[in-house]
CSV table of C-alpha atoms in Angstrom, one decimal:
chain,number,residue,atom,x,y,z
A,1,MET,CA,-4.9,-25.1,14.1
A,2,SER,CA,-1.3,-26.1,15.8
A,3,LYS,CA,-0.5,-26.7,20.1
A,4,GLU,CA,2.4,-24.7,19.4
A,5,MET,CA,2.2,-20.9,18.8
A,6,VAL,CA,4.8,-18.1,18.2
A,7,VAL,CA,3.4,-14.2,19.1
A,8,VAL,CA,4.5,-11.7,16.9
A,9,LEU,CA,3.7,-8.2,18.6
A,10,ASP,CA,2.9,-5.7,15.4
A,11,PHE,CA,4.6,-2.5,16.3
A,12,GLY,CA,4.3,-1.4,12.6
A,13,GLY,CA,7.5,-2.0,10.5
A,14,GLN,CA,7.3,-3.5,6.8
A,15,TYR,CA,8.8,-6.3,7.8
A,16,ASN,CA,6.0,-7.8,9.9
A,17,GLN,CA,4.1,-11.0,8.1
A,18,LEU,CA,7.6,-11.7,7.1
A,19,ILE,CA,9.2,-12.5,10.1
A,20,ALA,CA,5.7,-15.2,11.0
A,21,ARG,CA,6.1,-16.8,7.4
A,22,ARG,CA,10.3,-17.3,8.7
A,23,VAL,CA,8.8,-18.7,11.9
A,24,ARG,CA,6.4,-20.6,10.0
A,25,GLU,CA,9.5,-22.4,7.5
A,26,CYS,CA,10.7,-24.0,10.8
A,27,HIS,CA,7.1,-25.2,11.6
A,28,VAL,CA,6.4,-23.1,13.9
A,29,TYR,CA,2.7,-21.6,13.7
A,30,ALA,CA,3.4,-18.1,14.2
A,31,GLU,CA,0.7,-15.0,14.1
A,32,VAL,CA,1.5,-11.4,13.9
A,33,ILE,CA,-0.9,-9.4,16.4
A,34,PRO,CA,-1.9,-5.7,17.3
A,35,TYR,CA,0.7,-3.8,20.5
A,36,THR,CA,-2.8,-2.4,21.4
A,37,LYS,CA,-3.2,-5.9,22.2
A,38,THR,CA,-3.1,-6.4,26.4
A,39,VAL,CA,-1.1,-8.8,27.7
A,40,GLU,CA,-3.6,-10.7,29.3
A,41,GLU,CA,-4.6,-10.7,25.6
A,42,ILE,CA,-0.9,-13.0,24.9
A,43,LYS,CA,-1.1,-14.9,28.1
A,44,ALA,CA,-4.4,-16.4,26.7
A,45,MET,CA,-2.8,-17.1,23.5
A,46,ASN,CA,-0.2,-19.7,24.9
A,47,PRO,CA,2.6,-18.7,22.8
A,48,CYS,CA,5.3,-20.3,23.1
A,49,GLY,CA,7.6,-17.2,22.1
A,50,ILE,CA,7.1,-13.4,21.2
A,51,ILE,CA,8.7,-11.2,19.0
A,52,PHE,CA,9.3,-7.6,19.2
A,53,THR,CA,8.3,-6.6,15.5
A,54,GLY,CA,10.5,-3.8,14.1
A,55,GLY,CA,9.2,0.5,13.2
A,56,PRO,CA,8.9,3.2,12.2
A,57,ASN,CA,9.4,5.4,15.3
A,58,SER,CA,12.1,6.6,18.4
A,59,VAL,CA,11.2,4.3,21.8
A,60,TYR,CA,12.0,8.4,22.9
A,61,ASP,CA,9.3,9.7,21.4
A,62,GLU,CA,6.0,9.8,23.8
A,63,GLN,CA,3.8,9.2,20.6
A,64,SER,CA,5.2,5.6,19.5
A,65,PRO,CA,3.6,2.4,20.6
A,66,HIS,CA,4.8,1.1,24.5
A,67,TYR,CA,4.2,-1.5,25.5
A,68,ASP,CA,3.4,-3.5,28.3
A,69,ARG,CA,6.0,-3.8,31.0
A,70,ALA,CA,4.4,-7.3,32.6
A,71,VAL,CA,4.9,-8.9,29.1
A,72,PHE,CA,8.6,-9.4,30.3
A,73,ASP,CA,6.9,-10.6,34.1
A,74,LEU,CA,5.0,-14.7,31.8
A,75,GLY,CA,8.3,-15.6,31.2
A,76,VAL,CA,8.3,-17.0,27.9
A,77,PRO,CA,10.8,-16.1,25.5
A,78,ILE,CA,11.6,-12.6,23.3
A,79,LEU,CA,13.3,-11.4,20.3
A,80,GLY,CA,12.8,-8.3,19.7
A,81,ILE,CA,13.8,-6.6,16.3
A,82,CYS,CA,15.3,-3.2,15.4
A,83,TYR,CA,12.6,-0.9,16.6
A,84,GLY,CA,11.9,-3.7,19.1
A,85,SER,CA,15.3,-4.6,20.5
A,86,GLN,CA,15.3,-0.2,20.8
A,87,LEU,CA,11.8,-0.8,22.2
A,88,MET,CA,13.2,-3.7,25.2
A,89,ALA,CA,16.0,-2.1,25.8
A,90,TRP,CA,14.0,1.2,26.8
A,91,MET,CA,11.3,-0.1,29.2
A,92,LEU,CA,13.8,-1.8,30.9
A,93,GLY,CA,16.1,0.9,32.0
A,94,GLY,CA,18.8,1.1,28.9
A,95,GLU,CA,19.7,3.7,26.6
A,96,VAL,CA,18.4,5.1,22.9
A,97,ALA,CA,19.8,7.6,21.9
A,98,PRO,CA,19.8,9.1,18.1
A,99,ALA,CA,22.2,6.5,15.7
A,100,PRO,CA,25.9,8.8,15.5
A,101,VAL,CA,25.8,6.8,11.6
A,102,SER,CA,22.4,6.0,10.4
A,103,GLU,CA,22.6,2.2,8.8
A,104,TYR,CA,21.1,0.8,5.5
A,105,GLY,CA,21.4,-1.7,3.7
A,106,HIS,CA,23.1,-4.8,3.3
A,107,THR,CA,26.7,-4.1,6.6
A,108,GLU,CA,28.9,-6.4,7.9
A,109,VAL,CA,27.7,-8.4,12.0
A,110,THR,CA,30.0,-10.2,13.8
A,111,VAL,CA,28.4,-12.0,16.7
A,112,ASP,CA,29.0,-14.0,19.4
A,113,GLN,CA,28.6,-17.5,19.3
A,114,THR,CA,29.2,-18.5,22.6
A,115,SER,CA,25.2,-17.6,22.3
A,116,LEU,CA,22.3,-19.2,22.0
A,117,LEU,CA,20.5,-17.3,19.2
A,118,PHE,CA,24.2,-17.8,17.1
A,119,ARG,CA,24.3,-21.1,18.1
A,120,ASP,CA,26.1,-22.4,14.2
A,121,VAL,CA,26.8,-18.7,12.8
A,122,LYS,CA,29.0,-17.7,11.1
A,123,LYS,CA,31.3,-14.9,13.0
A,124,THR,CA,31.2,-13.0,10.5
A,125,SER,CA,28.9,-12.6,8.2
A,126,VAL,CA,26.2,-9.5,5.9
A,127,CYS,CA,23.2,-7.9,7.5
A,128,TRP,CA,20.2,-6.1,6.8
A,129,MET,CA,19.6,-3.1,8.7
A,130,SER,CA,17.7,-0.4,8.9
A,131,HIS,CA,17.5,2.7,11.3
A,132,THR,CA,18.9,5.4,12.7
A,133,ASP,CA,18.1,5.0,17.1
A,134,TYR,CA,20.5,2.8,18.4
A,135,ILE,CA,21.1,0.8,21.9
A,136,LYS,CA,23.8,3.8,23.8
A,137,ALA,CA,23.6,1.4,26.6
A,138,VAL,CA,22.6,-2.9,27.2
A,139,PRO,CA,20.1,-2.8,30.9
A,140,GLU,CA,21.7,-4.5,34.0
A,141,GLY,CA,22.7,-8.4,32.6
A,142,PHE,CA,22.2,-7.5,29.4
A,143,ARG,CA,24.8,-9.0,27.3
A,144,VAL,CA,26.9,-7.2,23.8
A,145,THR,CA,26.2,-10.4,21.6
A,146,ALA,CA,27.1,-8.4,18.1
A,147,THR,CA,28.1,-5.5,16.5
A,148,THR,CA,28.9,-4.1,13.1
A,149,ALA,CA,31.7,-0.7,12.4
A,150,SER,CA,29.3,2.0,13.2
A,151,CYS,CA,26.3,-0.3,15.8
A,152,PRO,CA,28.4,-1.1,19.3
A,153,CYS,CA,25.2,-2.9,19.4
A,154,ALA,CA,23.8,-4.9,17.0
A,155,ALA,CA,22.2,-6.7,19.2
A,156,MET,CA,22.0,-8.1,23.7
A,157,GLU,CA,21.3,-11.2,25.5
A,158,ASP,CA,20.0,-11.9,29.4
A,159,ALA,CA,19.5,-15.3,28.2
A,160,ASP,CA,19.1,-16.2,31.9
A,161,ARG,CA,15.8,-14.9,30.8
A,162,LYS,CA,15.3,-15.7,28.1
A,163,LEU,CA,15.5,-12.0,26.5
A,164,TYR,CA,17.3,-11.3,23.3
A,165,ALA,CA,17.4,-8.7,20.9
A,166,THR,CA,19.3,-7.9,17.5
A,167,GLN,CA,19.6,-4.3,15.4
A,168,PHE,CA,19.3,-5.3,12.5
A,169,HIS,CA,16.5,-7.8,10.5
A,170,PRO,CA,16.9,-11.5,10.5
A,171,GLU,CA,14.4,-12.3,8.6
A,172,VAL,CA,14.8,-10.3,5.4
A,173,MET,CA,16.3,-12.5,2.5
A,174,HIS,CA,19.8,-9.9,2.9
A,175,THR,CA,20.7,-11.3,5.6
A,176,GLU,CA,22.6,-13.9,5.5
A,177,GLU,CA,21.6,-16.4,8.9
A,178,GLY,CA,19.5,-15.0,9.0
A,179,MET,CA,16.9,-18.1,9.1
A,180,LYS,CA,19.7,-20.3,11.0
A,181,ILE,CA,19.0,-17.2,13.5
A,182,LEU,CA,15.2,-17.6,13.9
A,183,HIS,CA,14.9,-21.4,14.3
A,184,ASN,CA,17.9,-21.2,17.2
A,185,PHE,CA,15.5,-18.8,18.9
A,186,VAL,CA,12.0,-20.8,18.1
A,187,TYR,CA,13.9,-24.2,18.5
A,188,ASP,CA,17.0,-23.4,21.6
A,189,VAL,CA,15.8,-20.9,23.0
A,190,CYS,CA,11.6,-21.6,22.6
A,191,GLY,CA,12.0,-25.3,22.4
A,192,CYS,CA,9.3,-26.0,20.3
A,193,LYS,CA,8.8,-28.7,18.2
A,194,GLY,CA,7.3,-28.0,14.8
A,195,ASP,CA,4.3,-29.3,14.6
A,196,TRP,CA,3.0,-25.9,11.6
A,197,GLN,CA,2.7,-28.6,8.5
A,198,MET,CA,-0.2,-27.2,6.0
A,199,SER,CA,-2.2,-31.3,5.5
A,200,SER,CA,-3.5,-30.0,9.1
A,201,PHE,CA,-4.7,-26.5,8.3
A,202,VAL,CA,-6.6,-28.2,5.7
A,203,LYS,CA,-8.7,-30.6,7.8
A,204,THR,CA,-9.2,-27.6,10.3
A,205,THR,CA,-9.5,-24.9,7.7
A,206,VAL,CA,-12.4,-26.9,5.3
A,207,GLU,CA,-14.2,-28.4,9.0
A,208,ALA,CA,-14.9,-24.9,10.3
A,209,LEU,CA,-15.7,-23.5,7.3
A,210,ARG,CA,-19.0,-26.2,7.4
A,211,GLN,CA,-19.4,-25.0,10.4
A,212,LYS,CA,-19.2,-21.3,10.7
A,213,ILE,CA,-21.1,-21.3,6.8
A,214,GLY,CA,-24.1,-23.8,7.4
A,215,SER,CA,-25.9,-23.9,4.8
A,216,GLY,CA,-25.8,-21.1,3.7
A,217,LYS,CA,-24.4,-20.3,-0.3
A,218,VAL,CA,-21.9,-18.6,-1.2
A,219,LEU,CA,-20.0,-16.6,-4.1
A,220,CYS,CA,-17.0,-17.3,-4.9
A,221,ALA,CA,-14.6,-14.7,-6.5
A,222,LEU,CA,-12.5,-16.8,-9.3
A,223,SER,CA,-9.8,-15.0,-11.2
A,224,GLY,CA,-8.8,-18.4,-12.4
A,225,GLY,CA,-4.7,-16.8,-10.3
A,226,VAL,CA,-3.9,-19.6,-7.6
A,227,ASP,CA,-5.2,-17.7,-4.8
A,228,SER,CA,-8.3,-17.6,-5.8
A,229,SER,CA,-8.1,-20.8,-7.2
A,230,VAL,CA,-6.9,-22.3,-4.2
A,231,ALA,CA,-9.6,-21.1,-2.6
A,232,ALA,CA,-12.2,-21.9,-4.4
A,233,VAL,CA,-11.2,-25.8,-4.5
A,234,LEU,CA,-11.3,-25.5,-0.2
A,235,LEU,CA,-14.7,-24.4,-0.9
A,236,SER,CA,-16.0,-27.0,-3.0
A,237,LYS,CA,-14.6,-29.1,-0.7
A,238,ALA,CA,-16.3,-27.7,2.4
A,239,VAL,CA,-19.7,-26.3,1.2
A,240,GLY,CA,-19.6,-28.7,-2.3
A,241,SER,CA,-22.2,-27.0,-4.5
A,242,GLN,CA,-23.6,-24.5,-2.0
A,243,LEU,CA,-20.7,-22.3,-3.6
A,244,THR,CA,-21.1,-20.8,-6.7
A,245,CYS,CA,-17.7,-19.3,-8.7
A,246,VAL,CA,-18.0,-16.1,-10.8
A,247,PHE,CA,-15.0,-15.3,-12.8
A,248,VAL,CA,-15.1,-11.5,-13.6
A,249,ASP,CA,-13.2,-10.5,-16.8
A,250,HIS,CA,-12.1,-7.2,-16.1
A,251,GLY,CA,-10.6,-6.9,-19.6
A,252,LEU,CA,-7.3,-6.4,-17.5
A,253,LEU,CA,-6.1,-9.8,-17.6
A,254,ARG,CA,-3.1,-11.9,-19.1
A,255,LYS,CA,-3.6,-12.7,-23.1
A,256,ASN,CA,-6.3,-15.8,-24.4
A,257,GLU,CA,-6.5,-15.7,-20.3
A,258,GLY,CA,-9.8,-15.0,-20.1
A,259,ASP,CA,-11.3,-19.0,-22.7
A,260,GLU,CA,-8.5,-19.9,-20.1
A,261,VAL,CA,-10.0,-19.9,-16.9
A,262,GLU,CA,-13.6,-21.1,-18.9
A,263,ALA,CA,-11.7,-24.0,-19.2
A,264,VAL,CA,-10.5,-24.9,-16.3
A,265,PHE,CA,-13.3,-24.0,-14.3
A,266,GLY,CA,-16.2,-23.7,-16.5
A,267,PRO,CA,-18.5,-27.0,-16.9
A,268,ASP,CA,-16.4,-28.9,-18.5
A,269,GLY,CA,-13.7,-28.2,-16.2
A,270,PRO,CA,-12.2,-30.7,-14.0
A,271,TYR,CA,-14.4,-29.1,-10.7
A,272,ASP,CA,-17.4,-30.2,-9.5
A,273,LEU,CA,-18.3,-26.1,-9.9
A,274,ASN,CA,-21.0,-23.7,-10.7
A,275,PHE,CA,-19.5,-21.2,-12.7
A,276,ILE,CA,-20.3,-18.2,-14.3
A,277,ARG,CA,-18.2,-15.6,-16.6
A,278,VAL,CA,-19.3,-12.3,-16.3
A,279,ASN,CA,-17.7,-9.6,-19.2
A,280,ALA,CA,-16.8,-6.7,-18.0
A,281,ALA,CA,-14.4,-5.1,-19.7
A,282,ASP,CA,-16.4,-2.2,-21.5
A,283,ARG,CA,-17.3,-0.4,-17.5
A,284,TYR,CA,-14.1,-0.6,-16.0
A,285,PHE,CA,-12.7,0.6,-19.4
A,286,ALA,CA,-15.5,3.6,-18.8
A,287,LYS,CA,-14.7,3.8,-15.5
A,288,LEU,CA,-11.2,3.6,-15.8
A,289,LYS,CA,-10.7,6.8,-18.7
A,290,GLY,CA,-9.0,9.7,-17.4
A,291,VAL,CA,-7.4,8.0,-14.4
A,292,THR,CA,-3.7,8.2,-14.1
A,293,GLU,CA,-3.1,7.8,-10.4
A,294,PRO,CA,-2.5,4.2,-9.3
A,295,GLU,CA,-3.3,3.9,-5.6
A,296,LYS,CA,-7.1,5.6,-7.7
A,297,LYS,CA,-7.3,2.8,-10.1
A,298,ARG,CA,-6.9,-0.2,-8.2
A,299,LYS,CA,-9.7,1.6,-5.6
A,300,ILE,CA,-11.7,1.8,-8.9
A,301,ILE,CA,-10.4,-1.8,-10.0
A,302,GLY,CA,-11.8,-3.1,-6.6
A,303,ALA,CA,-15.0,-1.3,-5.9
A,304,GLU,CA,-16.2,-1.9,-9.1
A,305,PHE,CA,-15.2,-6.3,-8.6
A,306,ILE,CA,-17.7,-5.8,-5.9
A,307,ASN,CA,-20.7,-3.9,-7.8
A,308,VAL,CA,-20.3,-6.5,-10.6
A,309,PHE,CA,-21.0,-9.6,-6.8
A,310,GLU,CA,-24.0,-7.2,-5.8
A,311,GLU,CA,-25.6,-8.2,-9.3
A,312,GLU,CA,-24.4,-12.0,-9.2
A,313,ALA,CA,-25.6,-12.3,-6.4
A,314,LYS,CA,-28.7,-10.3,-6.9
A,315,LYS,CA,-29.8,-13.2,-9.8
A,316,ILE,CA,-28.2,-15.8,-7.4
A,317,GLY,CA,-30.8,-15.3,-5.1
A,318,ALA,CA,-29.6,-14.7,-1.2
A,319,VAL,CA,-26.1,-15.8,-0.9
A,320,ASP,CA,-25.0,-15.2,2.8
A,321,TYR,CA,-21.2,-15.4,2.4
A,322,LEU,CA,-18.1,-13.5,-0.2
A,323,VAL,CA,-15.6,-15.4,-0.4
A,324,GLN,CA,-11.9,-13.7,-1.9
A,325,GLY,CA,-8.0,-15.5,-1.9
A,326,THR,CA,-6.9,-12.7,0.2
A,327,ILE,CA,-3.2,-13.7,1.8
A,328,TYR,CA,-1.2,-12.3,4.7
A,329,PRO,CA,1.1,-10.0,1.6
A,330,ASP,CA,-2.4,-8.6,0.7
A,331,VAL,CA,-3.1,-7.5,4.3
A,332,ILE,CA,-0.3,-6.6,5.0
A,333,GLU,CA,1.3,-3.6,2.2
A,334,SER,CA,-3.2,-2.5,2.7
A,335,GLY,CA,-1.2,-1.0,5.5
A,336,LEU,CA,-4.8,-2.3,7.4
A,337,GLY,CA,-2.4,-3.0,10.6
A,338,LYS,CA,-0.4,-0.7,12.1
A,339,SER,CA,1.9,-0.7,8.8
A,340,ALA,CA,2.8,2.3,6.4
A,341,VAL,CA,0.5,1.9,3.5
A,342,ILE,CA,2.4,0.6,-0.1
A,343,LYS,CA,0.4,-0.2,-2.1
A,344,SER,CA,-4.6,-0.9,-1.7
A,345,HIS,CA,-4.8,-4.7,-3.2
A,346,HIS,CA,-8.3,-5.3,-4.3
A,347,ASN,CA,-9.0,-8.1,-2.1
A,348,VAL,CA,-9.0,-5.9,0.9
A,349,GLY,CA,-9.2,-1.7,-0.6
A,350,GLY,CA,-11.5,-0.7,-2.2
A,351,LEU,CA,-14.2,-2.0,-0.2
A,352,PRO,CA,-17.9,0.1,-0.2
A,353,ASP,CA,-18.7,0.2,3.1
A,354,VAL,CA,-22.2,-1.6,2.6
A,355,ILE,CA,-22.6,-5.0,1.0
A,356,ASP,CA,-24.4,-7.2,0.4
A,357,PHE,CA,-23.7,-10.1,1.2
A,358,LYS,CA,-22.8,-11.5,5.0
A,359,GLU,CA,-20.4,-12.1,5.4
A,360,ILE,CA,-16.5,-11.6,3.7
A,361,VAL,CA,-14.6,-15.4,4.2
A,362,GLU,CA,-11.2,-14.5,3.4
A,363,PRO,CA,-10.0,-19.1,4.4
A,364,LEU,CA,-6.5,-18.6,2.8
A,365,ARG,CA,-5.4,-14.2,4.5
A,366,MET,CA,-2.6,-15.7,7.2
A,367,LEU,CA,-1.4,-17.7,4.0
A,368,PHE,CA,1.9,-16.7,2.3
A,369,LYS,CA,2.1,-17.7,-1.8
A,370,ASP,CA,4.2,-20.6,-0.8
A,371,GLU,CA,2.0,-21.6,1.5
A,372,VAL,CA,-1.2,-21.3,-0.5
A,373,ARG,CA,1.0,-23.0,-3.2
A,374,GLN,CA,1.6,-26.0,-0.4
A,375,VAL,CA,-2.1,-26.2,0.6
A,376,GLY,CA,-3.3,-26.4,-3.4
A,377,ARG,CA,-1.3,-30.1,-3.1
A,378,GLU,CA,-2.6,-31.6,-0.5
A,379,LEU,CA,-5.4,-30.3,-2.9
A,380,GLY,CA,-4.8,-32.3,-5.4
A,381,ILE,CA,-5.3,-29.4,-8.0
A,382,PRO,CA,-2.8,-30.5,-10.8
A,383,GLU,CA,0.6,-29.1,-10.0
A,384,HIS,CA,0.7,-26.3,-13.4
A,385,LEU,CA,-2.3,-24.4,-11.8
A,386,VAL,CA,0.1,-24.7,-7.8
A,387,SER,CA,2.3,-23.3,-9.8
A,388,ARG,CA,0.7,-20.5,-12.1
A,389,GLN,CA,2.8,-17.6,-12.2
A,390,PRO,CA,0.9,-15.0,-9.1
A,391,PHE,CA,-1.4,-12.4,-11.2
A,392,PRO,CA,-2.3,-9.5,-9.2
A,393,GLY,CA,-6.2,-8.4,-8.5
A,394,PRO,CA,-6.0,-5.4,-10.7
A,395,GLY,CA,-4.8,-7.1,-13.5
A,396,LEU,CA,-2.8,-5.0,-16.7
A,397,GLY,CA,-4.1,-1.4,-14.4
A,398,ILE,CA,-0.7,-1.6,-12.4
A,399,ARG,CA,1.0,-3.0,-15.3
A,400,ILE,CA,0.2,-0.1,-17.7
A,401,ILE,CA,0.8,3.0,-15.8
A,402,GLY,CA,-0.9,6.1,-16.4
A,403,GLU,CA,-4.4,5.8,-17.7
A,404,VAL,CA,-5.8,2.5,-18.7
A,405,THR,CA,-7.1,2.3,-22.5
A,406,PRO,CA,-8.2,-1.1,-25.1
A,407,GLU,CA,-4.9,0.8,-26.8
A,408,LYS,CA,-2.3,-0.4,-24.2
A,409,VAL,CA,-3.7,-2.9,-22.9
A,410,ARG,CA,-3.5,-5.2,-26.4
A,411,ILE,CA,0.1,-3.7,-26.4
A,412,VAL,CA,0.6,-5.2,-23.2
A,413,GLN,CA,-0.8,-8.9,-23.6
A,414,ASP,CA,0.8,-9.7,-26.6
A,415,ALA,CA,4.2,-7.9,-25.4
A,416,ASP,CA,4.7,-9.4,-22.2
A,417,ALA,CA,3.5,-12.7,-24.1
A,418,ILE,CA,6.0,-13.4,-25.8
A,419,TYR,CA,8.2,-11.9,-22.7
A,420,ARG,CA,6.3,-15.0,-21.4
A,421,GLU,CA,7.1,-17.4,-24.2
A,422,GLU,CA,10.7,-17.4,-24.2
A,423,ILE,CA,11.4,-17.3,-20.9
A,424,ALA,CA,9.9,-20.5,-21.1
A,425,LYS,CA,11.6,-21.6,-24.1
A,426,ALA,CA,15.0,-20.9,-22.6
A,427,GLY,CA,14.1,-23.3,-18.9
A,428,VAL,CA,15.4,-20.1,-17.1
A,429,ASP,CA,10.9,-19.9,-15.5
A,430,LYS,CA,11.4,-22.3,-13.3
A,431,GLY,CA,13.5,-20.9,-11.0
A,432,LEU,CA,11.5,-17.4,-10.9
A,433,GLY,CA,8.8,-16.2,-8.4
A,434,GLN,CA,8.0,-13.2,-11.0
A,435,TYR,CA,7.8,-12.4,-13.9
A,436,PHE,CA,5.7,-9.4,-16.5
A,437,ALA,CA,6.0,-7.3,-19.2
A,438,ALA,CA,4.9,-3.2,-18.1
A,439,LEU,CA,3.7,-0.5,-20.3
A,440,THR,CA,5.7,2.8,-19.1
A,441,ASN,CA,3.9,5.7,-19.5
A,442,MET,CA,6.6,6.8,-21.3
A,443,ARG,CA,7.3,7.2,-25.1
A,444,SER,CA,10.1,8.3,-26.7
A,445,VAL,CA,12.2,8.4,-30.7
A,446,GLY,CA,12.9,5.8,-32.9
A,447,VAL,CA,13.7,4.7,-36.2
A,448,MET,CA,12.2,1.6,-38.1
A,449,GLY,CA,13.0,1.6,-41.0
A,450,ASP,CA,13.9,5.6,-42.3
A,451,PHE,CA,11.2,6.0,-40.1
A,452,ARG,CA,11.2,8.1,-37.5
A,453,THR,CA,8.9,6.8,-34.5
A,454,TYR,CA,7.7,8.0,-31.5
A,455,ASP,CA,6.3,5.3,-30.1
A,456,TYR,CA,5.5,3.8,-25.8
A,457,ALA,CA,9.1,1.8,-23.7
A,458,ILE,CA,8.1,-1.9,-22.2
A,459,ALA,CA,9.5,-2.4,-19.2
A,460,LEU,CA,10.1,-6.4,-18.6
A,461,ARG,CA,10.0,-7.3,-15.4
A,462,ALA,CA,11.5,-10.6,-13.2
A,463,VAL,CA,12.9,-12.3,-9.9
A,464,ASN,CA,13.6,-14.5,-7.5
A,465,THR,CA,11.4,-14.3,-4.0
A,466,SER,CA,10.6,-17.3,-2.4
A,467,ASP,CA,7.3,-14.4,0.1
A,468,PHE,CA,6.8,-12.5,-2.1
A,469,MET,CA,7.6,-9.9,0.6
A,470,THR,CA,11.2,-9.7,0.1
A,471,ALA,CA,12.7,-10.2,-3.9
A,472,GLU,CA,15.9,-9.6,-6.2
A,473,ALA,CA,15.6,-8.6,-9.2
A,474,ALA,CA,16.6,-12.3,-11.6
A,475,GLN,CA,19.4,-12.3,-13.9
A,476,ILE,CA,18.4,-13.0,-17.0
A,477,PRO,CA,20.9,-14.7,-19.3
A,478,TRP,CA,21.3,-11.6,-22.0
A,479,PRO,CA,20.6,-14.0,-24.5
A,480,VAL,CA,17.5,-14.4,-24.3
A,481,LEU,CA,16.4,-10.5,-22.6
A,482,GLU,CA,17.9,-9.6,-26.8
A,483,LYS,CA,15.5,-11.8,-28.5
A,484,VAL,CA,13.0,-10.6,-26.2
A,485,THR,CA,13.3,-7.6,-27.4
A,486,ASN,CA,14.0,-8.2,-30.9
A,487,ARG,CA,10.5,-9.9,-31.1
A,488,ILE,CA,8.6,-7.2,-28.7
A,489,VAL,CA,9.9,-4.4,-30.6
A,490,ASN,CA,9.6,-6.6,-34.6
A,491,GLU,CA,5.7,-7.9,-33.5
A,492,VAL,CA,3.2,-5.3,-31.2
A,493,GLN,CA,2.6,-2.2,-32.4
A,494,GLY,CA,3.4,1.0,-30.4
A,495,VAL,CA,6.4,-0.3,-28.8
A,496,ASN,CA,10.5,0.8,-30.2
A,497,ARG,CA,12.2,0.8,-26.7
A,498,VAL,CA,12.1,-2.4,-24.3
A,499,MET,CA,13.7,-2.7,-20.9
A,500,TYR,CA,14.7,-3.7,-18.2
A,501,ASP,CA,13.4,-3.3,-14.8
A,502,CYS,CA,17.1,-4.4,-11.9
A,503,THR,CA,15.7,-3.4,-8.7
A,504,SER,CA,14.7,-5.0,-5.6
A,505,LYS,CA,12.5,-5.0,-4.0
A,506,PRO,CA,12.5,-3.5,-1.1
A,507,PRO,CA,12.9,-1.1,-1.9
A,508,ALA,CA,10.7,-1.3,-5.0
A,509,THR,CA,7.8,-3.1,-5.4
A,510,ILE,CA,7.4,-6.4,-7.1
A,511,GLU,CA,4.3,-4.7,-9.0
A,512,MET,CA,4.8,-1.7,-11.6
A,513,GLU,CA,2.0,0.5,-9.2
């Protein structure tokens, strides 16, 4: 895919895929690998640079992930971040200890602008900290290049050996100068030129899929969302009529969305695809009856998704491959690496032990959402599809807190349709990463006319994000929220209260469950 590569060595932090995403924003390919990979395996990848990620452990704990000191003898520039910075210090003879004062969140940092890592970076700015340990003494040959009020070593370097470290997280949007810092590492320290482009990804991926699949039959999971749509068109270019796209309408879609998906990808749509629609709402509602725990709901939806596909595969006969639109954030949040599980995704979690397919193919697995959109544009998919609002695989099942019922689905569908309509009318949708209405499990007393009500509360969510790994709650104009609230309460039966979610990610996730 690319001659240049930065290896992101995963030590279990939640922002590890985000580090790779930020490096790719610099047009340099980055790949996350577990710390269990050997130094020889890393050497064989011929990286331009290596980044040690953060993680939840303490380096002085014998059970914590450590690494082979020989990595420093490769002559490859290394950047340690958070736990990665402490690991670098500890491995090279420095001292790491519990911090007298832990730092979490927005923190003012002062940097040494003579450092190559901080070239053209403001002397003082806000960074994102998340640590309980700190570097008490730097290793021999290193110097401190940044400090905060509570952290005497917020960054360090051994420029001669091209070893750099930051206690804070430059990859997180909250770090004001983070992209400059990573750009400096990739270009000034590693000497990269920047040859990672989506056009090359499309070309090499289509060819790789063609070679991999050969004359095999392919079954594609098509939801109509951005990820699955791009995956479907990518596969159609690779194998043409060998591809059958199955759209499972699980009854948990947005209002009228099932018909909209069929209009785009069905027989009368613009794409040359074998399209099958399966209306499976009743069986999903039966499986979800009485279930309230979020992870269990996700697992049920994921398992039933595969069951439906197995059934359709048997009808079609001799299907070799199942294609899914899994993307990088799905993988990291499902905890398939060494990171903690945030939530399971139906694309990567809840799969049965035995699947009646030769293999699952996930052509977008290494991409972030905005990269997937770029691929869609390279493929010529219409902009209104490419820029479509993200929608989770489990659908409204994770936008309904508690048990999922047909009545609750109807409530959230109607409320969400009103919210999206008014957001678009007001013209504030263009700058939003994602926005939707969710149904809480809270019921409260209200008054409508002269009557007492005891109905549900709707939660409105809108975030600004470029990568969906971090997000800030959007500041929707009050007149818009007021109009949305009035319409929902007046038009959606079963709702008497509307609230707005002001929480960023982290600490919250974008979806409710």
